[in-house]
Coordinates of C-alpha atoms in Angstrom, one line a residue:
Chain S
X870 CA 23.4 233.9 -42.2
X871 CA 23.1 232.8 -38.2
X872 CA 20.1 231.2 -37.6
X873 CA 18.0 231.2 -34.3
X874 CA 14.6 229.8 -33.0
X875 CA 13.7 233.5 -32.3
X876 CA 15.3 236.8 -31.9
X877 CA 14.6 239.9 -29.1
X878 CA 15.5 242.7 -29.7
X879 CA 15.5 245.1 -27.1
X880 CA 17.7 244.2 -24.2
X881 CA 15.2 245.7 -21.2
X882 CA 13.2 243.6 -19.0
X883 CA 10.4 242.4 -21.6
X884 CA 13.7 241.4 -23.9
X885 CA 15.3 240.0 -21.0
X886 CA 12.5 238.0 -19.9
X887 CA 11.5 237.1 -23.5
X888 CA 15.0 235.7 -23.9
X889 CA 15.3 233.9 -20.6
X890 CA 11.7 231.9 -21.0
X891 CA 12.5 230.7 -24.0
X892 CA 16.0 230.0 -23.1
X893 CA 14.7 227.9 -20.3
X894 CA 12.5 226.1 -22.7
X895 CA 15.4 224.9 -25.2
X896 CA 15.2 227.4 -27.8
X897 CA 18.3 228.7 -29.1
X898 CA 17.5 232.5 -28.7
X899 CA 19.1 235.5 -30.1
X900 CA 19.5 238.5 -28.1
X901 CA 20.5 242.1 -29.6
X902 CA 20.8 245.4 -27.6
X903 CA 22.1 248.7 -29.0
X904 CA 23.5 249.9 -25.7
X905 CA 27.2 249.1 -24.7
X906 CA 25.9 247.3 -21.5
X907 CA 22.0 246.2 -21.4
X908 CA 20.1 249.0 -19.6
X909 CA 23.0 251.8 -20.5
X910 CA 20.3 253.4 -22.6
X911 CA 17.5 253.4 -20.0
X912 CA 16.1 256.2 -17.7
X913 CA 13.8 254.9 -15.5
X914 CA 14.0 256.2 -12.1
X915 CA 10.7 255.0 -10.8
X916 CA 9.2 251.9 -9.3
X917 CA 9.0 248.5 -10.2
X918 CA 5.5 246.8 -9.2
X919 CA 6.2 243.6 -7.6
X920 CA 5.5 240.7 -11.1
X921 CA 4.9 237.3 -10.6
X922 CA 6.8 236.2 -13.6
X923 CA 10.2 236.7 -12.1
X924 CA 9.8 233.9 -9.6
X925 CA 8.8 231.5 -12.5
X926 CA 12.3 232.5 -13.9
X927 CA 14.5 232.2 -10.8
X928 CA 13.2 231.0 -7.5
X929 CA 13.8 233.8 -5.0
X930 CA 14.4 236.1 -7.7
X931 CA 13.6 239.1 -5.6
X932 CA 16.7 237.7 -3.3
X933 CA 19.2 237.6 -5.8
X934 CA 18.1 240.9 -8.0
X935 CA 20.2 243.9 -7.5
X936 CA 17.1 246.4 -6.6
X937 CA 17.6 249.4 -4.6
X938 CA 15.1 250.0 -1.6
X939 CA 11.5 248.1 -1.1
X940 CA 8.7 250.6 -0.8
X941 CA 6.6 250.8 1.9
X942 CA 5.6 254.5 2.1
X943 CA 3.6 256.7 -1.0
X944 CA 3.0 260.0 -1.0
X945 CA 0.9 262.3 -3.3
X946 CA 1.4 266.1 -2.7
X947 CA -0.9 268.6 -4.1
X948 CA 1.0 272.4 -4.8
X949 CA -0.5 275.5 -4.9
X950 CA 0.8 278.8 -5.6
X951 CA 1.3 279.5 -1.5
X952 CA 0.6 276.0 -0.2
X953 CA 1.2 272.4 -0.1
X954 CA -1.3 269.6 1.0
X955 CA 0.1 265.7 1.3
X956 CA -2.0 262.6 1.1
X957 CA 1.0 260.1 2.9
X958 CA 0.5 256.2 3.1
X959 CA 2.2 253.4 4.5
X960 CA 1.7 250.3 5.7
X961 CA 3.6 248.1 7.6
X962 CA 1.7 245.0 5.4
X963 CA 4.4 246.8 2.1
X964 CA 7.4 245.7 4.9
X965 CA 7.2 242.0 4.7
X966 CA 8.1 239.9 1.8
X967 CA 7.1 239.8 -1.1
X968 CA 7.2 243.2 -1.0
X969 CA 4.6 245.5 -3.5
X970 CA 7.0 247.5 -5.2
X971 CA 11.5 248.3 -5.5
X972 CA 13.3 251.2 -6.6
X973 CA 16.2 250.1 -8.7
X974 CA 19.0 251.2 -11.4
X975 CA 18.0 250.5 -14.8
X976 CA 21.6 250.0 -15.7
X977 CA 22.6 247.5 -13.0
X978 CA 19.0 245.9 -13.0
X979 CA 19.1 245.4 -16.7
X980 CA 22.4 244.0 -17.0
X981 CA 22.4 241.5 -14.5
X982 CA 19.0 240.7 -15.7
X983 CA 20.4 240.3 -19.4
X984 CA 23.1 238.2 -18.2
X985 CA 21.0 235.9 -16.0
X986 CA 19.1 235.3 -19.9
X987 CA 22.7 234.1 -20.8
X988 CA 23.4 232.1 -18.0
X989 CA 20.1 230.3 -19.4
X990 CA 21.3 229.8 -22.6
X991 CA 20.5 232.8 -24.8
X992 CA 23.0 234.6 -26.9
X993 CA 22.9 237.8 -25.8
X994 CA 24.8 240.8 -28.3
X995 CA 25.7 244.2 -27.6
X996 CA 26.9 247.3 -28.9
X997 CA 24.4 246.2 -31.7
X998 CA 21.6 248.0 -33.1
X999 CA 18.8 246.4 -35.0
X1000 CA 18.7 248.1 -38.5
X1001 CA 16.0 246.8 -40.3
X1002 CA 13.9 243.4 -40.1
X1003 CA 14.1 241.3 -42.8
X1004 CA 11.1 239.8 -44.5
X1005 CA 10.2 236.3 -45.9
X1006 CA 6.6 237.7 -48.5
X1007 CA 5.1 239.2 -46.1
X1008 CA 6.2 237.2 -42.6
X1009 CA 9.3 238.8 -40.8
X1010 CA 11.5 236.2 -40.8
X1011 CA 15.1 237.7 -39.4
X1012 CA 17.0 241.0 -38.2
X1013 CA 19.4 243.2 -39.9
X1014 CA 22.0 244.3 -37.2
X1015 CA 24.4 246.7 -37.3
X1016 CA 27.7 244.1 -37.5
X1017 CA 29.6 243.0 -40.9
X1018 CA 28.0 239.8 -40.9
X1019 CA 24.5 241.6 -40.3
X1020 CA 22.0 239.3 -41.4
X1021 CA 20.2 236.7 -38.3
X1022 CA 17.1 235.0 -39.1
X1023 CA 14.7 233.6 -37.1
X1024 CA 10.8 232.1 -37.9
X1025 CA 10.0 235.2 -35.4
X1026 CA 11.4 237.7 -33.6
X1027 CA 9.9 239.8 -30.6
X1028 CA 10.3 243.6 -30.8
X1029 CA 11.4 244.7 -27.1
X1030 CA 13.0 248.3 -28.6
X1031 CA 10.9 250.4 -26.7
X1032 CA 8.2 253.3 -26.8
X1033 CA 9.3 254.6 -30.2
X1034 CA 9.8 251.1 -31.8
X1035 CA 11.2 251.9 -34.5
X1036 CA 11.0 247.8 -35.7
X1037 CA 7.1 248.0 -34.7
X1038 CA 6.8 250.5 -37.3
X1039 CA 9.0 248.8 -39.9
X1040 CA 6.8 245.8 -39.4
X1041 CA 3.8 248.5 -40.4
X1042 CA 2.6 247.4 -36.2
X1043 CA 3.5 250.5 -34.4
X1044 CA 1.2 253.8 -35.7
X1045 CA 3.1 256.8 -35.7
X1046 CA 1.5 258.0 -32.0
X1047 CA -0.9 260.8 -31.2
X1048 CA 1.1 263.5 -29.5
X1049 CA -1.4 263.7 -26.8
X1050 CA -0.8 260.2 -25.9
X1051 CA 2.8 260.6 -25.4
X1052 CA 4.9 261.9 -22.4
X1053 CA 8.1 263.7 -22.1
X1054 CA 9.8 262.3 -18.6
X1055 CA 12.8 264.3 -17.7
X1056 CA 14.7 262.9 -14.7
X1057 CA 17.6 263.7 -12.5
X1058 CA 19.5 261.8 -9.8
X1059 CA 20.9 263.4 -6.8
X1060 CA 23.6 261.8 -4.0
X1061 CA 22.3 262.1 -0.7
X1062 CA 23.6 259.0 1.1
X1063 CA 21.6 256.3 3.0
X1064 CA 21.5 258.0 6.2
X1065 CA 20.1 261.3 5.1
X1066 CA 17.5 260.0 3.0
X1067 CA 16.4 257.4 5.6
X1068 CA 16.2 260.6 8.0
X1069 CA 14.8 262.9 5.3
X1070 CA 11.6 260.4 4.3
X1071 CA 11.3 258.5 7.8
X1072 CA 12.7 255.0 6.5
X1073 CA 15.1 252.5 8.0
X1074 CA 16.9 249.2 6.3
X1075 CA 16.0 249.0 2.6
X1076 CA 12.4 251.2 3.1
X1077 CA 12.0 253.3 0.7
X1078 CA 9.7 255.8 -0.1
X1079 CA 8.2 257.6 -3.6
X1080 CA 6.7 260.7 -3.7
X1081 CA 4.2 262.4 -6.6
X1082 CA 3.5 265.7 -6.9
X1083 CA 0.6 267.6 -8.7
X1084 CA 0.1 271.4 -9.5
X1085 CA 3.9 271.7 -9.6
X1086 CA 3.8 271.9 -14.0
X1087 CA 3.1 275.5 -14.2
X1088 CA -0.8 274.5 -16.1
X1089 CA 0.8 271.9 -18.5
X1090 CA -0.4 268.0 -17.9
X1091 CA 2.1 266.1 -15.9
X1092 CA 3.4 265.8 -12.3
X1093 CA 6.3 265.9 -10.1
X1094 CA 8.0 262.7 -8.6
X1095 CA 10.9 261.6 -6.4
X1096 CA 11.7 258.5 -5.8
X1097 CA 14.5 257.4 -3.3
X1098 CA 17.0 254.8 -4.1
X1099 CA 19.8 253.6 -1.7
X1100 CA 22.0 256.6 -1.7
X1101 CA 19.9 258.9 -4.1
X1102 CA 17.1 260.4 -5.5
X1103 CA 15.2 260.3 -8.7
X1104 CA 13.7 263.4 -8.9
X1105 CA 11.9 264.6 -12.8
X1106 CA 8.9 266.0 -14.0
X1107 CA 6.7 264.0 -16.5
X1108 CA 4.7 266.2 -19.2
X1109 CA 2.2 265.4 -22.2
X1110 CA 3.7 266.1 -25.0
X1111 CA 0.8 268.1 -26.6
X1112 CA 0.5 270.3 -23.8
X1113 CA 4.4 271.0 -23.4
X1114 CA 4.4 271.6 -26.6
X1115 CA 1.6 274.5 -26.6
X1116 CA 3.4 276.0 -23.7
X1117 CA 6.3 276.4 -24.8
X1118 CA 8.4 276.4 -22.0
X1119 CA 11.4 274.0 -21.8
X1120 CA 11.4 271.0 -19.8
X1121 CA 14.7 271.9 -18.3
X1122 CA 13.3 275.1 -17.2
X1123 CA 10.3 273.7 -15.6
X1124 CA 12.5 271.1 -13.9
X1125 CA 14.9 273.8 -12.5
X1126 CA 11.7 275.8 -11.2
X1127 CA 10.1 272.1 -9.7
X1128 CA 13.5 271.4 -7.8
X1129 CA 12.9 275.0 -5.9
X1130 CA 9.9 274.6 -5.0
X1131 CA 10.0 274.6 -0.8
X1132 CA 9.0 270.5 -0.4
X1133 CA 11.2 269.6 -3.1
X1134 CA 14.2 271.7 -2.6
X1135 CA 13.6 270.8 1.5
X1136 CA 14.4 267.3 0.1
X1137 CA 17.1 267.9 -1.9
X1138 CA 19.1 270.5 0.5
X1139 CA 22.8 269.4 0.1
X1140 CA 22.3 267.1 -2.3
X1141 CA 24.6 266.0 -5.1
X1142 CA 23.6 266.4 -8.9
X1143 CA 24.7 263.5 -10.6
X1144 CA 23.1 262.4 -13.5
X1145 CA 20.7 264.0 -16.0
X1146 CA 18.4 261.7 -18.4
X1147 CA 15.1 262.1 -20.6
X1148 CA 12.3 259.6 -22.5
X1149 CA 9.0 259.5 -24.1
X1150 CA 6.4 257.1 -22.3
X1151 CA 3.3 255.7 -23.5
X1152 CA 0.6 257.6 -21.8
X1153 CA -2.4 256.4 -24.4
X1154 CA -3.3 253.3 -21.9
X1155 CA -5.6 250.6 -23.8
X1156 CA -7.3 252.4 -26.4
X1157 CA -3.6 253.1 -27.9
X1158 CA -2.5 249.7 -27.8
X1159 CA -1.1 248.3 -31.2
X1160 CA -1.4 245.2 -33.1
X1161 CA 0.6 243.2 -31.1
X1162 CA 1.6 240.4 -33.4
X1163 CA 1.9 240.3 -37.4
X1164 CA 3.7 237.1 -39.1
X1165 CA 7.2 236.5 -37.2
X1166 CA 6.8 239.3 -35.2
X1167 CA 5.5 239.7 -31.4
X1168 CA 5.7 243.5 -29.7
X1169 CA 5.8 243.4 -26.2
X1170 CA 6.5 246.2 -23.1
X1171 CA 6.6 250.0 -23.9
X1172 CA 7.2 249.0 -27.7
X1173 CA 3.8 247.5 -27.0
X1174 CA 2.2 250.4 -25.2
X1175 CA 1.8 248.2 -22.2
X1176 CA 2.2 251.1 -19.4
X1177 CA -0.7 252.6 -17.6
X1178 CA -1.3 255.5 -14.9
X1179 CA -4.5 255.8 -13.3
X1180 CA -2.8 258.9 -10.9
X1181 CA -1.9 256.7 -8.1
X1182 CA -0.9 253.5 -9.2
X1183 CA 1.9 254.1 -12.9
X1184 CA 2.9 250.7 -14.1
X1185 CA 5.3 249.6 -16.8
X1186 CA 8.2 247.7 -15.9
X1187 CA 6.4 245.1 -14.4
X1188 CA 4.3 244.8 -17.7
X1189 CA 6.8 244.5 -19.9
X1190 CA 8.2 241.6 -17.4
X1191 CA 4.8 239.8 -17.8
X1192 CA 4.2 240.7 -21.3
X1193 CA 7.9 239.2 -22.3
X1194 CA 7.0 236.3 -20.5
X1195 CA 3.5 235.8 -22.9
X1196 CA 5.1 236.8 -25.7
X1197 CA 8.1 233.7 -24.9
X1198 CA 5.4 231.2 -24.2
X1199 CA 3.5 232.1 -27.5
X1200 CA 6.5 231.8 -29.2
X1201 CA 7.3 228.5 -27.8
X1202 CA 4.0 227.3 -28.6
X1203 CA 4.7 228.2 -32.0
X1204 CA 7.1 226.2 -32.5
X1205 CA 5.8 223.0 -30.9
X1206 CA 3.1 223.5 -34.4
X1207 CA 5.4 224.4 -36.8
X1208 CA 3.6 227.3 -37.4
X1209 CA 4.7 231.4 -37.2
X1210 CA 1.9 233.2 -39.2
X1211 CA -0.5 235.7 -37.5
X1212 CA -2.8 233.3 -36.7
X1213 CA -0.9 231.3 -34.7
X1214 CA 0.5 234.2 -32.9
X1215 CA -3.0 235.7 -32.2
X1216 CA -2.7 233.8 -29.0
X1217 CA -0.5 236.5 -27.8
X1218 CA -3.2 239.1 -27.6
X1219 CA -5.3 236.5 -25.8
X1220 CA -2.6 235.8 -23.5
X1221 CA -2.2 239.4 -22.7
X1222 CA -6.1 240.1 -22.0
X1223 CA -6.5 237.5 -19.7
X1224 CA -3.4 238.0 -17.5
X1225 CA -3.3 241.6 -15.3
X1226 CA -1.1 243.3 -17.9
X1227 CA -4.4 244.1 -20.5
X1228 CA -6.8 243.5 -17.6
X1229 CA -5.1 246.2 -15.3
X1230 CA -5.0 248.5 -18.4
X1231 CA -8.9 248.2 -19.5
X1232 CA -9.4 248.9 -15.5
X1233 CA -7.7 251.9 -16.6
X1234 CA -8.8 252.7 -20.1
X1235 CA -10.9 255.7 -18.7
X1236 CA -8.1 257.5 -17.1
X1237 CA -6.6 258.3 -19.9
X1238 CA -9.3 260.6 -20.3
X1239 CA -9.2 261.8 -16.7
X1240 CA -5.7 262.8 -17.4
X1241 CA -6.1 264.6 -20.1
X1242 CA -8.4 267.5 -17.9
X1243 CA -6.1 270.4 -18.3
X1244 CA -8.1 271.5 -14.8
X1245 CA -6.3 268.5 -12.8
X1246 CA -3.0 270.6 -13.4
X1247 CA -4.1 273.8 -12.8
X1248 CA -7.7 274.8 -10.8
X1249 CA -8.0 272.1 -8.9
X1250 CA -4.4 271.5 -7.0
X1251 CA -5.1 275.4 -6.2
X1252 CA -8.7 275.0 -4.9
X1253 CA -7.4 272.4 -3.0
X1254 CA -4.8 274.8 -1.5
X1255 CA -7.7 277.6 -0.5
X1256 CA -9.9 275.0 0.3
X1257 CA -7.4 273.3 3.0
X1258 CA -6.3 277.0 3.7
X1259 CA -9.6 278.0 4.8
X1260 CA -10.0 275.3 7.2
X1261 CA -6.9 275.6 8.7
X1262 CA -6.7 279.4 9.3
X1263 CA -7.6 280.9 12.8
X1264 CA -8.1 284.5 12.5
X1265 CA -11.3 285.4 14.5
X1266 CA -14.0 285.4 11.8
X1267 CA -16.5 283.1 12.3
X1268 CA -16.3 279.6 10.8
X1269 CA -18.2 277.8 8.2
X1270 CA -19.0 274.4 8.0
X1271 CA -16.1 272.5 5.9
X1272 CA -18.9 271.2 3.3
X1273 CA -20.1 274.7 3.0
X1274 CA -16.6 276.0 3.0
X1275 CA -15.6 273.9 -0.2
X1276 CA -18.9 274.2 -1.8
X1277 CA -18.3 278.3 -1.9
X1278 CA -14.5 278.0 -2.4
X1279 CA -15.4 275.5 -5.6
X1280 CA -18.2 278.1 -7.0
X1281 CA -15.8 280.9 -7.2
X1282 CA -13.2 278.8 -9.1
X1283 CA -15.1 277.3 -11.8
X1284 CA -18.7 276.8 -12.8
X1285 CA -20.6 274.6 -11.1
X1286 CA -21.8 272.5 -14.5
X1287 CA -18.1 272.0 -15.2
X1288 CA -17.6 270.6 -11.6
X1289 CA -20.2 268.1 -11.8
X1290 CA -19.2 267.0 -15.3
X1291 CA -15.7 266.3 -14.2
X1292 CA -16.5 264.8 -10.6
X1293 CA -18.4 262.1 -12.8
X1294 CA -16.0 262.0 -15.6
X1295 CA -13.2 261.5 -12.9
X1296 CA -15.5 259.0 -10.8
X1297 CA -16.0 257.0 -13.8
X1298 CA -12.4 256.6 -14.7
X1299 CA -11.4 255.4 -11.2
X1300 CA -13.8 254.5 -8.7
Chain E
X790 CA 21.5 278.0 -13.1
X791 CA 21.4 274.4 -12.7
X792 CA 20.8 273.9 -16.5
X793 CA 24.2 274.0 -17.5
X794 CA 25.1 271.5 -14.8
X795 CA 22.6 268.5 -15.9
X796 CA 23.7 268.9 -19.3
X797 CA 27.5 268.3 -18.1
X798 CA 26.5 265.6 -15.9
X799 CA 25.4 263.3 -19.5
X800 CA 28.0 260.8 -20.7
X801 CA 28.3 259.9 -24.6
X802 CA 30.1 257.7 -27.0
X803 CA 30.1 260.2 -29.7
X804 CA 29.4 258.6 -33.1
X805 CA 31.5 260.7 -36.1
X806 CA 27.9 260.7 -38.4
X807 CA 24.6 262.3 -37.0
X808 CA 21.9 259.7 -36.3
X809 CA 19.1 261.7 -36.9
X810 CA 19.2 264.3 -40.0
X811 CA 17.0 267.4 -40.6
X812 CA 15.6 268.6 -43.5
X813 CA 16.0 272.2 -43.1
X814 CA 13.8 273.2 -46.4
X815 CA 10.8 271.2 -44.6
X816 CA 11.2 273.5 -41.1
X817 CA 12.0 276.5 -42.9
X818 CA 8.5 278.0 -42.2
X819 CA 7.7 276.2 -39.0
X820 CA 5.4 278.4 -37.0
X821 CA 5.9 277.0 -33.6
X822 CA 9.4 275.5 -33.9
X823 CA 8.7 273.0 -30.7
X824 CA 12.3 270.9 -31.5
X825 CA 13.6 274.4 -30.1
X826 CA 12.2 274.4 -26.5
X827 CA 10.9 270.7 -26.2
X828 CA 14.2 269.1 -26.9
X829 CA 15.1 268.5 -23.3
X830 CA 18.9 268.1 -24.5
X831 CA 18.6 272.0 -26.0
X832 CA 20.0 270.7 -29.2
X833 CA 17.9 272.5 -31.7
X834 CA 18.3 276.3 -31.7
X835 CA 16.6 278.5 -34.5
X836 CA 19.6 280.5 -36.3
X837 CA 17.7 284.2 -37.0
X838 CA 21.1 284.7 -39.0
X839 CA 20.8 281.3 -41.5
X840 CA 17.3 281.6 -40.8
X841 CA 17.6 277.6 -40.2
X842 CA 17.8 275.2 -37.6
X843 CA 21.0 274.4 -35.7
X844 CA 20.8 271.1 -34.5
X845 CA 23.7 269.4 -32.8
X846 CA 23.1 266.1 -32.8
X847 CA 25.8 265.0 -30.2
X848 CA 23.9 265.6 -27.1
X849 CA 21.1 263.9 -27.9
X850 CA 19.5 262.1 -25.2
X851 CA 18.0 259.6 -27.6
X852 CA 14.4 260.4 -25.8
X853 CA 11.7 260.9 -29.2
X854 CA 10.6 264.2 -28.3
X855 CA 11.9 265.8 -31.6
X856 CA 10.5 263.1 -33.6
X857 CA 7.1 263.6 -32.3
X858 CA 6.5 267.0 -31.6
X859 CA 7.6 267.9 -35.6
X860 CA 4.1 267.1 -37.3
X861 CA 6.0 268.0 -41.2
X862 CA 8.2 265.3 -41.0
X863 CA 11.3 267.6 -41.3
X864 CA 13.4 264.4 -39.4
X865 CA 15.3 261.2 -40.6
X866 CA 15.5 259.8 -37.2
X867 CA 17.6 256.6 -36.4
X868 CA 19.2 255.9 -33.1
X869 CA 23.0 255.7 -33.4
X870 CA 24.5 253.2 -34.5
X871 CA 25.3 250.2 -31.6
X872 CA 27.8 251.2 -28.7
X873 CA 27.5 254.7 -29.7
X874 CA 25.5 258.0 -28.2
X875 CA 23.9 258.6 -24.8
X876 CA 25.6 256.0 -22.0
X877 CA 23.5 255.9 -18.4
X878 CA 25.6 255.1 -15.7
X879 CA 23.3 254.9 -12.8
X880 CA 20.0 256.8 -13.6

């Protein structure tokens, strides 16, 4: 049996930055990733948060990593059943390095982020999926992998396989999740080219924009986004998978309906299809957090639950960056005392609520809540429509005051009680 | 329809067994049969003839939705084996 200092398993960017610390620390580090390539089995088509971490790993990192567009613009766009009202910002402080947020291609970020954990010294497998942990009493002490010689041990291993993680739950870590705090995200990419999209969303250079929508799921909780990259667009839906579920409608469907609604399809007019894709994401925030560490075992990024939306701001990658960073300096810590039990790696859950990654999250942990009111995906993006309507229509009536105006418009939509309860429900989970 | 389309548009390396495995007495009286509609991939259709679940496991997308939305536990699900299924080029 192969022996390592640790093992990662899970070749995205909490594997890849798990594998790269502790490369760059001397340990002799394992790396396994069930995809052909690392990233070939990833679907993100959103943002990544500007992280610290990366420039610990590679001075100008942000130079050198092969990211689409920098964003400077965000827009949120409310749909009703006859209108659409935008909430557009951007700042010319997002167009200066270091810049706040990049599109990029999971499969070409991945990879060359994978490799660069090579260059650094880690062993880095794949084609290979981890079967099954293996188990020293009750400490995990190695990985079974799906090779002929399948056996690697390691005094710990960090669990990098993503939202389901199915080595979390072998460890007895990872519950089997609420429904309701899970997400479906169905995506697809379009070609555009550079040119149209720069002239389509108002960017030049490497600007680039995202856009999230709201009202556009037919009732069901979830959203709308695009995102541009260099020559495309992401464009998906993402849905709770409790309230998909009860609808009953498939996600294809309400993608196909999404993609002609008038902003979007405006958007996408000519446009190329060219790739399709689909994933569960965390939606639980910090109350659905797991046990993060057991004996020889460390969880970090989605397999952690470390992803958070608050309606403006939805975080992951850049979690999963830091919290593969924690996890490598807990781990090399470990091994400076000898000592892998749950005690020892405790510290991981420490490191984690002090740095942004939990802190960001407990910020947070009332949103969950916020975004589980059906009437955020339904009533309200259409009282927002009559409401903005009303104040824009000429039409020779007499006009009311804009306070009085939504007051009226908000009275006939719902009860007032119900109003109150969710303007202070809502307030509490943001402001 | 554009349905059809994003389902072509999906690479795979095709593995001969199915990674994840139903157990078609556990779903036989499913009342809402959510693997049906949820799957964004479409690959579990009801069978009124068989009165059981097709499921085709080659087009899987590898996503979890199956898994979770099926509260009996009617699935043995694995990802495939390493190399094999769903292959992103760009996404």
């Amino acid at each position: 049996m192969k022996n390592y200092d640790a093992i990662v398993v899970g070749g995205g960017p909490a594997g890849a930055t798990a594998a790269w610390s502790m490369a760059n620390k001397g340990l002799k580090v394992l790396l396994v990733e069930r995809g052909d390539v690392a990233g070939a089995k990833n679907m993100f088509g959103g943002m990544l948060p500007y992280c610290p971490v990366a420039e610990g790993l590679l001075p100008d990192f942000w130079d050198h990593a092969p990211w689409e567009r920098n964003v400077v613009k965000r827009s949120l766009t409310i749909v009703s059943e006859t209108s659409t009202t935008s909430l557009a910002f951007e700042s010319d402080n997002f167009d200066t390095a270091p810049y706040s947020g990049f599109t990029l291609f999971r499969p070409v970020f991945d990879r060359w982020y994978a490799q660069k954990a090579c260059g650094a010294g880690a062993t880095l497998l794949t084609g290979c999926l981890a079967e099954d942990l293996l188990f020293d009493g009750k400490a995990v002490s190695g990985v079974k992998i799906g090779r002929s010689n399948g056996d690697v041990s390691a005094p710990v291993t960090i669990a990098c396989d993503g939202v389901l993680s199915l080595v979390g739950q072998k460890a007895g870590l990872s519950k089997p999740p609420r429904l309701s705090d899970m997400a479906l995200g169905v995506k697809a990419l379009f070609r555009l080219g550079e040119e149209e999209i720069n002239e389509r969303f108002g960017l030049v250079r490497r600007q680039g924009a995202t856009q999230e929508f709201l009202g556009c799921t037919e009732g069901i909780r979830g959203g709308g986004f695009i995102y541009t990259q260099t020559e495309t667009l992401s464009v998906g839906l993402v849905f709770h998978l409790d309230s998909l579920k009860e609808s009953g409608i498939p996600p294809y469907e309400l993608f196909e309906r999404f993609i002609s609604l008038r902003p979007v399809r405006r958007l996408l007019k000519g446009a190329e299809l060219a790739e399709y894709s689909a994933h569960v994401l965390p939606e639980g925030g910090y109350e659905a957090v797991p046990q993060v560490f057991t004996d020889g075992l460390l969880l970090a990024g989605d397999a952690a639950g470390l992803c958070y939306t608050n309606g403006l701001n939805q975080e992951g990658m850049n979690l999963a960056m830091a919290s593969g960073f924690l996890a490598a300096e807990t781990v090399v810590e470990a091994h400076g005392k000898g000592d892998f039990s749950a005690r020892q790696l405790s510290s991981y859950r420490s490191r984690l609520d002090e740095s942004f990654v939990l802190r960001d999250m407990k910020t947070f942990a009332k949103s969950v809540e916020l975004m589980h009111n059906e009437r955020l995906f339904s009533i309200y993006p259409a009282l927002v429509g009559t409401i903005m309507e009303e104040i824009y229509r000429s039409d020779g009536r007499p006009r009311k005051k804009i306070g009085r105006l939504g007051w009226d418009a908000i009275r006939a939509a719902l009860p007032v009680k119900q109003v109150v309860a969710d303007v202070v429900k809502g307030g509490r989970s943001i402001l | 329809m554009i349905v059809d389309d994003l389902f072509a548009l999906v690479s795979y390396r095709v593995h001969p067994e199915a990674h994840i495995l139903v157990n078609r007495d556990r779903c036989a009286d499913c009342s809402h049969r959510a693997c049906t509609f949820a799957c964004p991939a479409r690959c579990y259709q009801w069978n009124e003839e068989r009165g059981k679940i097709d499921f085709a496991y080659e087009a899987c997308l590898e996503c979890g939705t199956c898994l979770l939305v099926c509260e009996r536990g009617a699935l043995e699900w694995n990802y495939p084996k390493g190399g094999y299924g769903v292959r992103f080029r760009l996404t």
